[in-house]
PDB file of C-alpha atoms in Angstrom:
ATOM      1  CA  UNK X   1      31.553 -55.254  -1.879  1.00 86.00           C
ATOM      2  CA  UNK X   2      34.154 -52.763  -0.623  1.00 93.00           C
ATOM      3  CA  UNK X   3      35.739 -52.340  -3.843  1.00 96.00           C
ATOM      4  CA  UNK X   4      32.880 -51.209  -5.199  1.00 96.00           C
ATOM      5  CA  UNK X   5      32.133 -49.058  -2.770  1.00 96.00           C
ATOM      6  CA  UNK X   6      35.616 -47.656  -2.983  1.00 97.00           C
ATOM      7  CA  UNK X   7      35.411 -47.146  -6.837  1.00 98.00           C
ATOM      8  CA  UNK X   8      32.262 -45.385  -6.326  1.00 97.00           C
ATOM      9  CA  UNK X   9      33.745 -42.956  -3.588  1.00 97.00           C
ATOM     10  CA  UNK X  10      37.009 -42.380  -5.658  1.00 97.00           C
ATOM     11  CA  UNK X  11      34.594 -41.243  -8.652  1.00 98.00           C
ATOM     12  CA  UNK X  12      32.681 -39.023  -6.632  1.00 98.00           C
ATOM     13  CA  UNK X  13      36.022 -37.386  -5.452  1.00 97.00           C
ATOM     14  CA  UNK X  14      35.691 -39.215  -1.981  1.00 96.00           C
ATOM     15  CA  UNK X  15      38.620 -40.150   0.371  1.00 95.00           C
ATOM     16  CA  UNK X  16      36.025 -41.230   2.716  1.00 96.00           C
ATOM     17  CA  UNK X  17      32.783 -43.727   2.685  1.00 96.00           C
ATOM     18  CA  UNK X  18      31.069 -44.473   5.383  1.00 94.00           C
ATOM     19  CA  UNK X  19      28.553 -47.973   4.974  1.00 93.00           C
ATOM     20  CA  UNK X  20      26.602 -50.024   7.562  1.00 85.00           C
ATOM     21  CA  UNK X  21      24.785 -52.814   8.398  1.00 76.00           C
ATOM     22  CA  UNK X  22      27.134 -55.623   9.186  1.00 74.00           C
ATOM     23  CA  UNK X  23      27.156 -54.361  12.752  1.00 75.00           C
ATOM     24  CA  UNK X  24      30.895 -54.807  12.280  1.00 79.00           C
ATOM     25  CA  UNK X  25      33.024 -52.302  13.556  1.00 86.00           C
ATOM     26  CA  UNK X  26      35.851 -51.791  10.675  1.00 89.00           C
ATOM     27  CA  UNK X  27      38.231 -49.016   9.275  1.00 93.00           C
ATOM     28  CA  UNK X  28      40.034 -50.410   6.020  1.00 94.00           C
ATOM     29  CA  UNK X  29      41.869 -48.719   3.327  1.00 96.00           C
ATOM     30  CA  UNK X  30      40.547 -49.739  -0.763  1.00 97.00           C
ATOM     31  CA  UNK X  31      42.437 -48.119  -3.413  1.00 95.00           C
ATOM     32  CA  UNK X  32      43.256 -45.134  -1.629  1.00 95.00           C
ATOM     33  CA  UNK X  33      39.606 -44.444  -0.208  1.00 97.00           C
ATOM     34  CA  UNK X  34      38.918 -44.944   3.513  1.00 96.00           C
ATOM     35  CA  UNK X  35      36.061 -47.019   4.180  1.00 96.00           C
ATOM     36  CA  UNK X  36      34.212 -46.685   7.563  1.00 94.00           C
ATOM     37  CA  UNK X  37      31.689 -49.060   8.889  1.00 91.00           C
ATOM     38  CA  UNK X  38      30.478 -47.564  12.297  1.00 89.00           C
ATOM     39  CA  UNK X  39      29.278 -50.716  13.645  1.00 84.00           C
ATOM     40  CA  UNK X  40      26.912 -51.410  16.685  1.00 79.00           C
ATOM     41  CA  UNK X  41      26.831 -50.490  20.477  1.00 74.00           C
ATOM     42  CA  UNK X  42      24.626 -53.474  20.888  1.00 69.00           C
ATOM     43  CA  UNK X  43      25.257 -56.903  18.753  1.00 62.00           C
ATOM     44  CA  UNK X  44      24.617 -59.605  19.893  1.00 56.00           C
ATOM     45  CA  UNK X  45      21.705 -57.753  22.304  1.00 52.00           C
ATOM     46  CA  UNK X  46      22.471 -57.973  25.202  1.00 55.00           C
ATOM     47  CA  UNK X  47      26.582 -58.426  24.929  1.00 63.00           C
ATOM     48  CA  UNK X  48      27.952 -54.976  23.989  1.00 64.00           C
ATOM     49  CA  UNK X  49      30.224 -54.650  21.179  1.00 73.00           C
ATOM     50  CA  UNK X  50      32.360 -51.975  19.453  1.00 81.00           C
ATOM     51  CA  UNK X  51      31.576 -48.662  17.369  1.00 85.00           C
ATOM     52  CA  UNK X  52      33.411 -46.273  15.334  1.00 88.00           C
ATOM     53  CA  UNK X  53      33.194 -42.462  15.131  1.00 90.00           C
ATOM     54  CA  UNK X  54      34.731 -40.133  12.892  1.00 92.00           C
ATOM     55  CA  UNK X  55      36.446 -36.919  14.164  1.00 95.00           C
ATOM     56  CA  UNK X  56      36.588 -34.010  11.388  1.00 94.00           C
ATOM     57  CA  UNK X  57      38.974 -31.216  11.791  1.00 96.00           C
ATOM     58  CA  UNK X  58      39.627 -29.042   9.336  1.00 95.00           C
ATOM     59  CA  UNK X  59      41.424 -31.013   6.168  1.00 91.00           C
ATOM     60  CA  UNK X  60      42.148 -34.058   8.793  1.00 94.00           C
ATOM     61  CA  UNK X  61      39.785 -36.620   9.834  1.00 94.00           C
ATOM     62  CA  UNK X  62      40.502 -39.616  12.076  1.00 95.00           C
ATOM     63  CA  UNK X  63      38.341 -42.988  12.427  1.00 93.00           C
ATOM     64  CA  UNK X  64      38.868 -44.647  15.848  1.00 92.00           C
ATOM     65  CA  UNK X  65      37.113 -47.910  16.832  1.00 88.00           C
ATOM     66  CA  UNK X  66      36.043 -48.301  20.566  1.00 85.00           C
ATOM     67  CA  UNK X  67      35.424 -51.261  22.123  1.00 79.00           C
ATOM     68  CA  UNK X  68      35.918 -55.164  20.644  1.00 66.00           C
ATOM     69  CA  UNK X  69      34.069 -57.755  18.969  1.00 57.00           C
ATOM     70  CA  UNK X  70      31.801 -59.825  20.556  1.00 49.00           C
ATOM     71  CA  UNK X  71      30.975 -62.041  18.435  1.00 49.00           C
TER      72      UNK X  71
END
């Protein structure tokens, strides 16, 4: 679950977590902790989807999702 995920981040001394496998694009916000799920460029085959990427700089970092669901 995302809350554990986010529990686990915050006691690492995370503000970030990234996690996959859904193929579902998401940015959400647990408890402080932003939790990133980068998606797929290809689900269902064939269809397209949506993705995330992360952009780093410095101290700031901003999630952006591209595309939409397909499904």
């Amino acid at each position: 679950h995302l809350y554990a995920l986010a529990k686990e981040a915050k006691a690492r001394g995370c503000d970030i977590a990234l996690y996959g496998h859904t193929h579902d694009a998401l940015i959400t916000e647990v408890d402080g902790v932003t939790l990133i799920n980068p998606g797929t460029l290809r689900y269902p085959a064939g269809e397209g989807g949506s993705y995330c990427y992360l952009v780093i700089n410095k101290d700031k970092a901003t999630p952006v999702i591209v595309g939409e669901k397909m499904y």
